[in-house]
CSV table of C-alpha atoms in Angstrom, one decimal:
chain,number,residue,atom,x,y,z
A,248,UNK,CA,33.9,-11.3,-62.8
A,249,UNK,CA,31.2,-14.3,-62.3
A,250,UNK,CA,28.3,-12.8,-59.4
A,251,UNK,CA,24.4,-13.1,-58.7
A,252,UNK,CA,24.5,-16.0,-56.9
A,253,UNK,CA,20.9,-17.7,-57.5
A,254,UNK,CA,19.2,-18.9,-54.6
A,255,UNK,CA,17.0,-21.8,-55.0
A,256,UNK,CA,14.7,-22.4,-52.2
A,257,UNK,CA,11.0,-21.1,-52.3
A,258,UNK,CA,10.4,-17.7,-51.0
A,259,UNK,CA,8.8,-17.5,-47.3
A,260,UNK,CA,6.3,-14.8,-45.5
A,261,UNK,CA,7.5,-11.6,-45.2
A,262,UNK,CA,9.7,-10.8,-42.0
A,263,UNK,CA,8.7,-7.3,-41.8
A,264,UNK,CA,5.0,-8.9,-41.8
A,265,UNK,CA,4.5,-7.1,-45.7
A,266,UNK,CA,2.9,-9.7,-47.1
A,267,UNK,CA,-0.1,-9.2,-47.0
A,268,UNK,CA,1.0,-6.2,-49.4
A,269,UNK,CA,3.7,-8.2,-51.6
A,270,UNK,CA,2.8,-11.6,-51.3
A,271,UNK,CA,5.6,-14.0,-51.6
A,272,UNK,CA,4.3,-16.6,-49.1
A,273,UNK,CA,5.9,-19.8,-47.9
A,274,UNK,CA,5.3,-23.2,-49.2
A,275,UNK,CA,5.6,-26.6,-47.6
A,276,UNK,CA,7.4,-24.9,-44.7
A,277,UNK,CA,10.4,-23.4,-46.4
A,278,UNK,CA,12.0,-20.5,-45.4
A,279,UNK,CA,14.4,-18.0,-47.9
A,280,UNK,CA,17.4,-17.8,-48.8
A,281,UNK,CA,17.9,-14.0,-48.6
A,282,UNK,CA,15.2,-11.3,-48.2
A,283,UNK,CA,15.6,-8.1,-49.2
A,284,UNK,CA,14.5,-4.9,-47.8
A,285,UNK,CA,13.8,-2.0,-48.7
A,286,UNK,CA,12.3,1.0,-47.2
A,287,UNK,CA,10.6,3.4,-50.3
A,288,UNK,CA,9.0,7.0,-50.2
A,289,UNK,CA,6.1,6.7,-51.5
A,290,UNK,CA,4.8,9.3,-54.6
A,291,UNK,CA,1.0,8.8,-54.2
A,292,UNK,CA,-1.5,10.4,-53.0
A,293,UNK,CA,-3.7,8.0,-51.1
A,294,UNK,CA,-4.3,4.3,-51.4
A,295,UNK,CA,-5.6,4.7,-55.0
A,296,UNK,CA,-2.7,5.4,-56.5
A,297,UNK,CA,0.0,4.3,-53.8
A,298,UNK,CA,3.3,3.6,-54.2
A,299,UNK,CA,2.5,0.3,-52.1
A,300,UNK,CA,1.3,-0.8,-55.5
A,301,UNK,CA,4.4,-0.4,-57.6
A,302,UNK,CA,6.0,-2.3,-55.7
A,303,UNK,CA,3.6,-4.9,-55.2
A,304,UNK,CA,3.5,-5.7,-58.7
A,305,UNK,CA,7.3,-5.0,-59.0
A,306,UNK,CA,7.7,-7.5,-56.5
A,307,UNK,CA,5.6,-10.4,-57.8
A,308,UNK,CA,6.4,-10.4,-60.8
A,309,UNK,CA,10.2,-10.0,-59.5
A,310,UNK,CA,10.0,-13.3,-56.7
A,311,UNK,CA,8.0,-15.8,-59.3
A,312,UNK,CA,11.4,-15.5,-61.5
A,313,UNK,CA,13.2,-16.2,-58.5
A,314,UNK,CA,12.7,-18.1,-56.1
A,315,UNK,CA,14.6,-18.1,-52.7
A,316,UNK,CA,14.7,-14.4,-52.3
A,317,UNK,CA,11.5,-12.5,-51.0
A,318,UNK,CA,12.0,-8.8,-51.1
A,319,UNK,CA,10.1,-6.5,-48.7
A,320,UNK,CA,9.0,-3.3,-48.8
A,321,UNK,CA,7.7,-0.6,-46.9
A,322,UNK,CA,6.3,2.2,-47.9
A,323,UNK,CA,7.3,5.6,-45.8
A,324,UNK,CA,5.6,8.8,-46.8
A,325,UNK,CA,7.8,11.7,-48.1
A,326,UNK,CA,7.5,13.5,-44.4
A,327,UNK,CA,8.5,10.6,-43.2
A,328,UNK,CA,11.0,8.0,-45.3
A,329,UNK,CA,13.6,10.1,-45.0
A,330,UNK,CA,14.0,10.0,-41.1
A,331,UNK,CA,13.1,6.6,-40.9
A,332,UNK,CA,15.7,5.6,-43.0
A,333,UNK,CA,18.0,7.6,-40.7
A,334,UNK,CA,16.7,5.6,-37.6
A,335,UNK,CA,17.2,2.8,-38.8
A,336,UNK,CA,20.8,3.4,-40.0
A,337,UNK,CA,21.5,5.1,-36.3
A,338,UNK,CA,20.4,1.7,-34.9
A,339,UNK,CA,22.7,0.5,-36.7
A,340,UNK,CA,20.1,-1.7,-39.1
A,341,UNK,CA,19.8,-0.7,-42.2
A,342,UNK,CA,17.7,-1.4,-44.8
A,343,UNK,CA,19.5,-3.0,-47.4
A,344,UNK,CA,17.9,-1.0,-49.7
A,345,UNK,CA,16.5,2.9,-49.5
A,346,UNK,CA,14.5,5.1,-52.2
A,347,UNK,CA,14.8,8.4,-50.2
A,348,UNK,CA,16.0,12.2,-50.7
A,349,UNK,CA,20.0,11.9,-50.4
A,350,UNK,CA,22.7,10.4,-50.1
A,351,UNK,CA,25.7,11.8,-49.6
A,352,UNK,CA,26.0,11.3,-46.1
A,353,UNK,CA,25.0,7.4,-45.7
A,354,UNK,CA,28.7,7.0,-48.7
A,355,UNK,CA,30.8,9.5,-46.7
A,356,UNK,CA,30.0,7.8,-43.9
A,357,UNK,CA,31.4,4.5,-45.9
A,358,UNK,CA,28.1,2.7,-45.7
A,359,UNK,CA,26.8,2.3,-48.6
A,360,UNK,CA,27.8,-0.1,-51.8
A,361,UNK,CA,29.5,1.5,-55.4
A,362,UNK,CA,26.5,1.3,-58.3
A,363,UNK,CA,29.0,-0.5,-59.8
A,364,UNK,CA,29.5,-2.8,-57.9
A,365,UNK,CA,26.2,-3.6,-57.8
A,366,UNK,CA,24.5,-3.5,-61.1
A,367,UNK,CA,24.8,-5.2,-64.6
A,368,UNK,CA,26.9,-2.7,-67.2
A,369,UNK,CA,24.4,-2.2,-69.5
A,370,UNK,CA,21.8,-1.2,-66.6
A,371,UNK,CA,24.6,1.9,-65.2
A,372,UNK,CA,25.5,2.7,-68.6
A,373,UNK,CA,22.0,3.3,-69.8
A,374,UNK,CA,21.5,6.1,-66.4
A,375,UNK,CA,20.9,10.0,-68.2
A,376,UNK,CA,25.4,10.9,-68.1
A,377,UNK,CA,24.0,14.0,-65.9
A,378,UNK,CA,22.3,12.3,-63.0
A,379,UNK,CA,25.0,9.3,-63.0
A,380,UNK,CA,27.6,12.2,-62.1
A,381,UNK,CA,24.8,13.6,-59.6
A,382,UNK,CA,24.7,10.4,-58.2
A,383,UNK,CA,28.5,11.0,-57.8
A,384,UNK,CA,30.8,11.1,-54.2
A,385,UNK,CA,34.4,12.2,-55.3
A,386,UNK,CA,34.0,10.5,-58.8
A,387,UNK,CA,32.8,7.4,-57.0
A,388,UNK,CA,28.3,7.0,-57.8
A,389,UNK,CA,27.0,6.1,-55.1
A,390,UNK,CA,23.6,7.6,-55.8
A,391,UNK,CA,21.1,5.2,-58.2
A,392,UNK,CA,18.6,8.0,-60.1
A,393,UNK,CA,15.0,6.6,-59.2
A,394,UNK,CA,12.7,9.5,-60.0
A,395,UNK,CA,13.3,12.5,-61.7
A,396,UNK,CA,11.7,15.8,-62.7
A,397,UNK,CA,12.0,19.1,-64.4
A,398,UNK,CA,10.3,22.6,-64.8
A,399,UNK,CA,9.1,24.5,-67.3
A,400,UNK,CA,6.8,28.2,-66.9
A,401,UNK,CA,2.8,26.9,-66.7
A,402,UNK,CA,0.3,29.8,-67.7
A,403,UNK,CA,-3.7,30.0,-67.3
A,404,UNK,CA,-4.3,29.9,-71.0
A,405,UNK,CA,-8.1,31.7,-70.4
A,406,UNK,CA,-6.5,34.1,-68.1
A,407,UNK,CA,-3.6,35.3,-71.4
A,408,UNK,CA,-6.8,35.7,-74.0
A,409,UNK,CA,-9.2,37.4,-72.1
A,410,UNK,CA,-5.7,39.9,-71.1
A,411,UNK,CA,-4.2,39.6,-74.3
A,412,UNK,CA,-1.3,38.4,-73.8
A,413,UNK,CA,1.3,36.2,-75.1
A,414,UNK,CA,3.5,34.0,-73.2
A,415,UNK,CA,6.9,35.5,-71.4
A,416,UNK,CA,10.0,34.9,-72.8
A,417,UNK,CA,12.1,37.2,-71.4
A,418,UNK,CA,12.0,38.8,-67.4
A,419,UNK,CA,11.1,42.2,-68.6
A,420,UNK,CA,8.0,40.2,-70.7
A,421,UNK,CA,6.9,38.5,-67.6
A,422,UNK,CA,6.4,41.3,-65.5
A,423,UNK,CA,4.6,42.7,-68.3
A,424,UNK,CA,2.3,40.1,-68.6
A,425,UNK,CA,1.9,40.0,-64.6
A,426,UNK,CA,0.8,43.4,-64.5
A,427,UNK,CA,-1.4,42.7,-66.7
A,428,UNK,CA,-2.9,39.8,-65.2
A,429,UNK,CA,-3.0,42.5,-62.4
A,430,UNK,CA,-4.7,44.7,-64.0
A,431,UNK,CA,-7.7,42.4,-64.2
A,432,UNK,CA,-8.2,41.3,-61.0
A,433,UNK,CA,-5.9,38.0,-60.5
A,434,UNK,CA,-5.3,36.3,-57.6
A,435,UNK,CA,-1.8,35.6,-57.9
A,436,UNK,CA,-0.5,37.2,-61.5
A,437,UNK,CA,2.8,34.8,-61.1
A,438,UNK,CA,2.5,32.5,-57.9
A,439,UNK,CA,6.8,33.0,-56.2
A,440,UNK,CA,7.1,29.8,-53.4
A,441,UNK,CA,9.9,30.4,-51.3
A,442,UNK,CA,8.2,29.1,-48.6
A,443,UNK,CA,9.9,26.3,-46.2
A,444,UNK,CA,8.3,23.0,-47.8
A,445,UNK,CA,10.4,23.8,-50.9
A,446,UNK,CA,12.3,26.8,-50.9
A,447,UNK,CA,15.4,25.1,-52.3
A,448,UNK,CA,14.2,24.4,-56.0
A,449,UNK,CA,11.8,27.9,-57.0
A,450,UNK,CA,15.1,29.7,-56.0
A,451,UNK,CA,17.4,27.4,-58.3
A,452,UNK,CA,15.3,27.8,-60.8
A,453,UNK,CA,15.0,31.7,-60.7
A,454,UNK,CA,19.2,31.6,-60.2
A,455,UNK,CA,20.6,29.4,-63.3
A,456,UNK,CA,17.7,31.8,-65.1
A,457,UNK,CA,19.2,34.5,-63.8
A,458,UNK,CA,22.9,32.3,-65.4
A,459,UNK,CA,23.5,31.6,-61.8
A,460,UNK,CA,23.5,29.2,-59.4
A,461,UNK,CA,24.2,27.4,-56.5
A,462,UNK,CA,27.8,26.6,-56.8
A,463,UNK,CA,30.3,27.2,-60.3
A,464,UNK,CA,31.4,24.9,-62.6
A,465,UNK,CA,33.9,23.8,-60.5
A,466,UNK,CA,31.4,22.8,-57.8
A,467,UNK,CA,32.0,25.5,-55.4
A,468,UNK,CA,29.2,27.2,-53.5
A,469,UNK,CA,28.6,31.0,-54.8
A,470,UNK,CA,25.2,31.6,-53.5
A,471,UNK,CA,26.0,35.1,-53.4
A,472,UNK,CA,27.8,35.4,-56.6
A,473,UNK,CA,26.9,38.7,-58.6
A,474,UNK,CA,24.5,36.3,-61.0
A,475,UNK,CA,22.5,35.5,-58.1
A,476,UNK,CA,22.3,38.8,-56.7
A,477,UNK,CA,20.8,41.1,-59.2
A,478,UNK,CA,18.3,37.9,-59.6
A,479,UNK,CA,16.9,37.9,-56.4
A,480,UNK,CA,17.7,41.6,-56.2
A,481,UNK,CA,15.4,42.0,-59.5
A,482,UNK,CA,12.9,39.9,-58.3
A,483,UNK,CA,12.5,42.1,-54.9
A,484,UNK,CA,12.4,45.5,-57.1
A,485,UNK,CA,10.1,44.3,-60.4
A,486,UNK,CA,8.1,41.5,-59.4
A,487,UNK,CA,7.3,41.4,-55.1
A,488,UNK,CA,8.0,45.2,-54.8
A,489,UNK,CA,5.1,45.7,-57.1
A,490,UNK,CA,2.2,43.7,-56.0
A,491,UNK,CA,2.4,41.1,-58.8
A,492,UNK,CA,2.8,37.8,-56.4
A,493,UNK,CA,-0.3,37.4,-54.7
A,494,UNK,CA,-1.8,38.8,-51.2
A,495,UNK,CA,0.8,36.2,-49.5
A,496,UNK,CA,4.4,37.1,-49.5
A,497,UNK,CA,6.4,34.7,-51.3
A,498,UNK,CA,8.4,33.8,-48.0
A,499,UNK,CA,4.8,32.1,-45.9
A,500,UNK,CA,4.0,30.7,-49.7
A,501,UNK,CA,4.2,27.5,-50.6
A,502,UNK,CA,4.7,25.0,-53.8
A,503,UNK,CA,1.6,22.8,-52.7
A,504,UNK,CA,-0.1,26.2,-51.8
A,505,UNK,CA,1.0,27.5,-55.1
A,506,UNK,CA,0.2,24.7,-56.8
A,507,UNK,CA,-3.7,24.0,-55.2
A,508,UNK,CA,-4.1,28.3,-56.2
A,509,UNK,CA,-3.3,26.9,-59.7
A,510,UNK,CA,-5.4,24.8,-60.8
A,511,UNK,CA,-8.0,26.6,-58.8
A,512,UNK,CA,-7.3,29.7,-61.0
A,513,UNK,CA,-6.4,31.8,-59.1
A,514,UNK,CA,-2.5,31.7,-60.5
A,515,UNK,CA,-1.8,33.8,-63.4
A,516,UNK,CA,2.0,32.0,-64.1
A,517,UNK,CA,4.4,29.9,-62.0
A,518,UNK,CA,6.9,27.2,-62.1
A,519,UNK,CA,5.6,23.9,-62.1
A,520,UNK,CA,6.6,20.1,-62.5
A,521,UNK,CA,4.6,17.6,-64.5
A,522,UNK,CA,2.3,16.8,-61.8
A,523,UNK,CA,0.7,19.8,-62.1
A,524,UNK,CA,-1.0,18.8,-65.1
A,525,UNK,CA,-3.2,16.2,-63.9
A,526,UNK,CA,-4.1,19.1,-60.9
A,527,UNK,CA,-4.5,21.4,-63.1
A,528,UNK,CA,-7.0,18.7,-65.5
A,529,UNK,CA,-8.5,17.6,-62.7
A,530,UNK,CA,-10.3,21.2,-62.8
A,531,UNK,CA,-10.8,21.9,-65.6
A,532,UNK,CA,-7.8,24.4,-66.4
A,533,UNK,CA,-6.6,25.8,-69.4
A,534,UNK,CA,-2.9,25.7,-69.0
A,535,UNK,CA,-0.1,26.4,-71.3
A,536,UNK,CA,3.9,25.1,-71.0
A,537,UNK,CA,6.7,27.4,-72.2
A,538,UNK,CA,10.2,27.4,-71.3
A,539,UNK,CA,11.2,29.4,-68.2
A,540,UNK,CA,12.0,32.4,-68.7
A,541,UNK,CA,15.0,34.1,-68.4
A,542,UNK,CA,16.7,38.1,-67.8
A,543,UNK,CA,16.9,38.1,-71.8
A,544,UNK,CA,15.4,34.6,-73.2
A,545,UNK,CA,14.1,31.3,-72.4
A,546,UNK,CA,16.5,29.8,-69.8
A,547,UNK,CA,19.1,27.4,-71.7
A,548,UNK,CA,19.1,25.2,-68.4
A,549,UNK,CA,16.3,23.9,-66.3
A,550,UNK,CA,16.6,22.4,-62.8
A,551,UNK,CA,16.6,19.0,-62.3
A,552,UNK,CA,15.2,17.7,-59.4
A,553,UNK,CA,16.1,13.5,-58.2
A,554,UNK,CA,15.7,11.4,-55.7
A,555,UNK,CA,17.5,8.3,-55.0
A,556,UNK,CA,18.1,4.3,-54.8
A,557,UNK,CA,20.5,3.2,-51.9
A,558,UNK,CA,22.4,0.2,-51.2
A,559,UNK,CA,24.1,-0.6,-47.2
A,560,UNK,CA,26.1,-2.9,-46.6
A,561,UNK,CA,25.6,-3.2,-43.5
A,562,UNK,CA,23.6,-7.2,-44.5
A,563,UNK,CA,25.3,-8.1,-47.8
A,564,UNK,CA,23.4,-9.3,-50.2
A,565,UNK,CA,25.5,-8.0,-52.5
A,566,UNK,CA,24.7,-10.2,-54.9
A,567,UNK,CA,21.0,-10.6,-55.3
A,568,UNK,CA,20.4,-6.8,-54.9
A,569,UNK,CA,22.2,-5.9,-57.5
A,570,UNK,CA,20.1,-8.5,-59.5
A,571,UNK,CA,17.3,-7.0,-58.2
A,572,UNK,CA,17.8,-3.7,-59.4
A,573,UNK,CA,19.2,-4.5,-62.4
A,574,UNK,CA,15.2,-5.6,-62.9
A,575,UNK,CA,14.1,-2.3,-61.3
A,576,UNK,CA,15.7,-0.5,-63.7
A,577,UNK,CA,14.5,-2.8,-66.8
A,578,UNK,CA,13.3,0.0,-69.3
A,579,UNK,CA,9.7,-1.9,-68.7
A,580,UNK,CA,9.8,-0.6,-64.8
A,581,UNK,CA,11.5,2.5,-65.7
A,582,UNK,CA,8.9,3.6,-67.5
A,583,UNK,CA,6.0,2.1,-65.6
A,584,UNK,CA,6.7,4.2,-63.3
A,585,UNK,CA,7.7,7.2,-64.2
A,586,UNK,CA,3.8,7.0,-66.5
A,587,UNK,CA,2.4,6.0,-63.1
A,588,UNK,CA,4.0,8.9,-60.8
A,589,UNK,CA,4.2,11.3,-64.1
A,590,UNK,CA,7.6,11.8,-63.4
A,591,UNK,CA,10.8,11.6,-65.8
A,592,UNK,CA,12.8,8.1,-67.0
A,593,UNK,CA,16.2,8.6,-65.2
A,594,UNK,CA,17.6,5.9,-68.3
A,595,UNK,CA,18.6,6.6,-72.2
A,596,UNK,CA,16.4,3.4,-72.4
A,597,UNK,CA,12.9,5.0,-71.8
A,598,UNK,CA,13.2,7.8,-72.3
A,599,UNK,CA,13.2,6.8,-75.5
A,600,UNK,CA,10.6,4.6,-75.3
A,601,UNK,CA,8.4,7.5,-74.1
A,602,UNK,CA,9.8,10.6,-75.6
A,603,UNK,CA,8.5,8.0,-79.2
A,604,UNK,CA,5.7,7.1,-77.7
A,605,UNK,CA,1.7,9.7,-78.9
A,606,UNK,CA,0.2,8.2,-75.0
A,607,UNK,CA,3.8,10.2,-73.3
A,608,UNK,CA,3.2,13.7,-75.5
A,609,UNK,CA,2.6,15.5,-71.8
A,610,UNK,CA,5.5,14.9,-70.8
A,611,UNK,CA,7.6,15.0,-73.2
A,612,UNK,CA,8.4,19.2,-73.1
A,613,UNK,CA,9.8,17.8,-69.5
A,614,UNK,CA,11.3,14.9,-70.8
A,615,UNK,CA,13.9,16.8,-73.6
A,616,UNK,CA,15.0,19.4,-71.2
A,617,UNK,CA,16.3,16.3,-67.9
A,618,UNK,CA,19.7,16.0,-70.3
A,619,UNK,CA,20.3,19.5,-70.3
A,620,UNK,CA,19.2,20.1,-66.7
A,621,UNK,CA,21.4,21.1,-63.7
A,622,UNK,CA,20.8,19.5,-60.5
A,623,UNK,CA,21.2,20.2,-56.4
A,624,UNK,CA,24.4,20.0,-55.2
A,625,UNK,CA,23.6,16.4,-53.4
A,626,UNK,CA,27.1,15.1,-54.0
A,627,UNK,CA,28.1,17.1,-51.0
A,628,UNK,CA,27.3,16.0,-47.2
A,629,UNK,CA,27.6,19.8,-46.9
A,630,UNK,CA,24.1,20.2,-48.5
A,631,UNK,CA,21.7,19.0,-46.1
A,632,UNK,CA,22.4,21.8,-44.3
A,633,UNK,CA,22.5,24.5,-46.9
A,634,UNK,CA,19.1,23.2,-47.7
A,635,UNK,CA,17.5,24.0,-44.6
A,636,UNK,CA,19.2,26.9,-44.1
A,637,UNK,CA,17.4,28.3,-47.2
A,638,UNK,CA,14.3,27.1,-46.4
A,639,UNK,CA,14.8,29.3,-43.4
A,640,UNK,CA,15.8,32.3,-45.1
A,641,UNK,CA,15.5,32.8,-49.2
A,642,UNK,CA,12.2,34.3,-48.4
A,643,UNK,CA,14.0,37.5,-46.4
A,644,UNK,CA,15.6,38.4,-49.6
A,645,UNK,CA,12.3,39.6,-51.8
A,646,UNK,CA,10.6,41.2,-49.1
A,647,UNK,CA,10.7,45.6,-49.6
A,648,UNK,CA,13.6,46.3,-48.0
A,649,UNK,CA,14.6,43.2,-47.7
A,650,UNK,CA,18.7,42.8,-49.0
A,651,UNK,CA,19.8,40.1,-51.3
A,652,UNK,CA,23.1,40.9,-51.1
A,653,UNK,CA,22.8,40.0,-47.1
A,654,UNK,CA,20.8,37.4,-47.3
A,655,UNK,CA,22.6,34.9,-49.8
A,656,UNK,CA,26.0,36.4,-47.8
A,657,UNK,CA,24.3,34.4,-45.4
A,658,UNK,CA,23.5,31.0,-47.2
A,659,UNK,CA,27.0,31.5,-48.8
A,660,UNK,CA,28.5,31.9,-44.8
A,661,UNK,CA,26.1,28.9,-44.0
A,662,UNK,CA,27.6,26.3,-47.0
A,663,UNK,CA,31.4,28.0,-46.0
A,664,UNK,CA,30.6,26.7,-42.7
A,665,UNK,CA,29.2,23.0,-43.5
A,666,UNK,CA,31.4,22.2,-46.0
A,667,UNK,CA,34.6,22.9,-43.3
A,668,UNK,CA,33.2,21.3,-41.4
A,669,UNK,CA,32.6,17.6,-43.7
């Protein structure tokens, strides 16, 4: 099928006033044939590494080879980006593209282009298969993975050496290590962040390590499964109940604070993603990484997390959007983004390039895990409501007198209601 309309005149100044950031100045008073708008999340920690710089470089390179197409990018923090896009959609003025945390609600409303109507066949086929599948609603891909990460157990090498410990491979070994670290005065022998910031991640990682998960093999919610109840009962009785998770109640401890404490040398062990490596290195903390311990051995499947690129149909421009996204997902650009923000590449070609490069040796353990990872059930429109309730309630399951069966049962009821409402 013939597509990819090529426009002819020179791009004009950005309609959203971002010319100073992204370039695209007009020449001779001419206006662009097509202006594409993109709202994107900021993966940086400040002005020095803001995603604005990544997009500015990428867009400059794209526009220089595609006269007649202007791409205007607005970058928002993760605290604001999903809300901003929702406000734009509710106002009837969605961006052409949005790089955000979820896609299923917009897909279910019939607002998004299918990935296959945008991307060339080689580009769509290059996505890691489980990420493509996670981007589907009713077996049709709408969400295009943009950045991904997995989890490993980080441990403080110096604290372990002082206590004569080796990294754990099972829950029992993890508890034994935590006991030894507590005896030596370590503030957080095992940091268990079940606070509202990212409780859904720690929760799913522990569920997977106990052979459970949010859904069963058929994709039906099984939050209160026997395996999940046993996992959280073990956490309550063997870690939290024995004072091995530190001075802050897990339900009050957020992931960011747990990472900060690890980088300060106050944590013996915790589940972490690649950004923790740089945090620890900057503070001089020597760390090791191993697969997350499971009930009887290393966990065979880890948590995978992906963010999503979406494209809205409202303004048209299907061919121009598709051509731009083909460029975004080129091996060169995926590798550059992944390296800049310590994220896993979402394509096979970029994964091969980074796995074989000595430059990315520290990321390789995470890259190797990604094909076997399991993602949140993001293709369900009910996930947003379930996710929000997990963040509110899961910490109660591991309180000294908490009821894992009761809390998980309540979350399951929320999931069922949300599914029926959808």
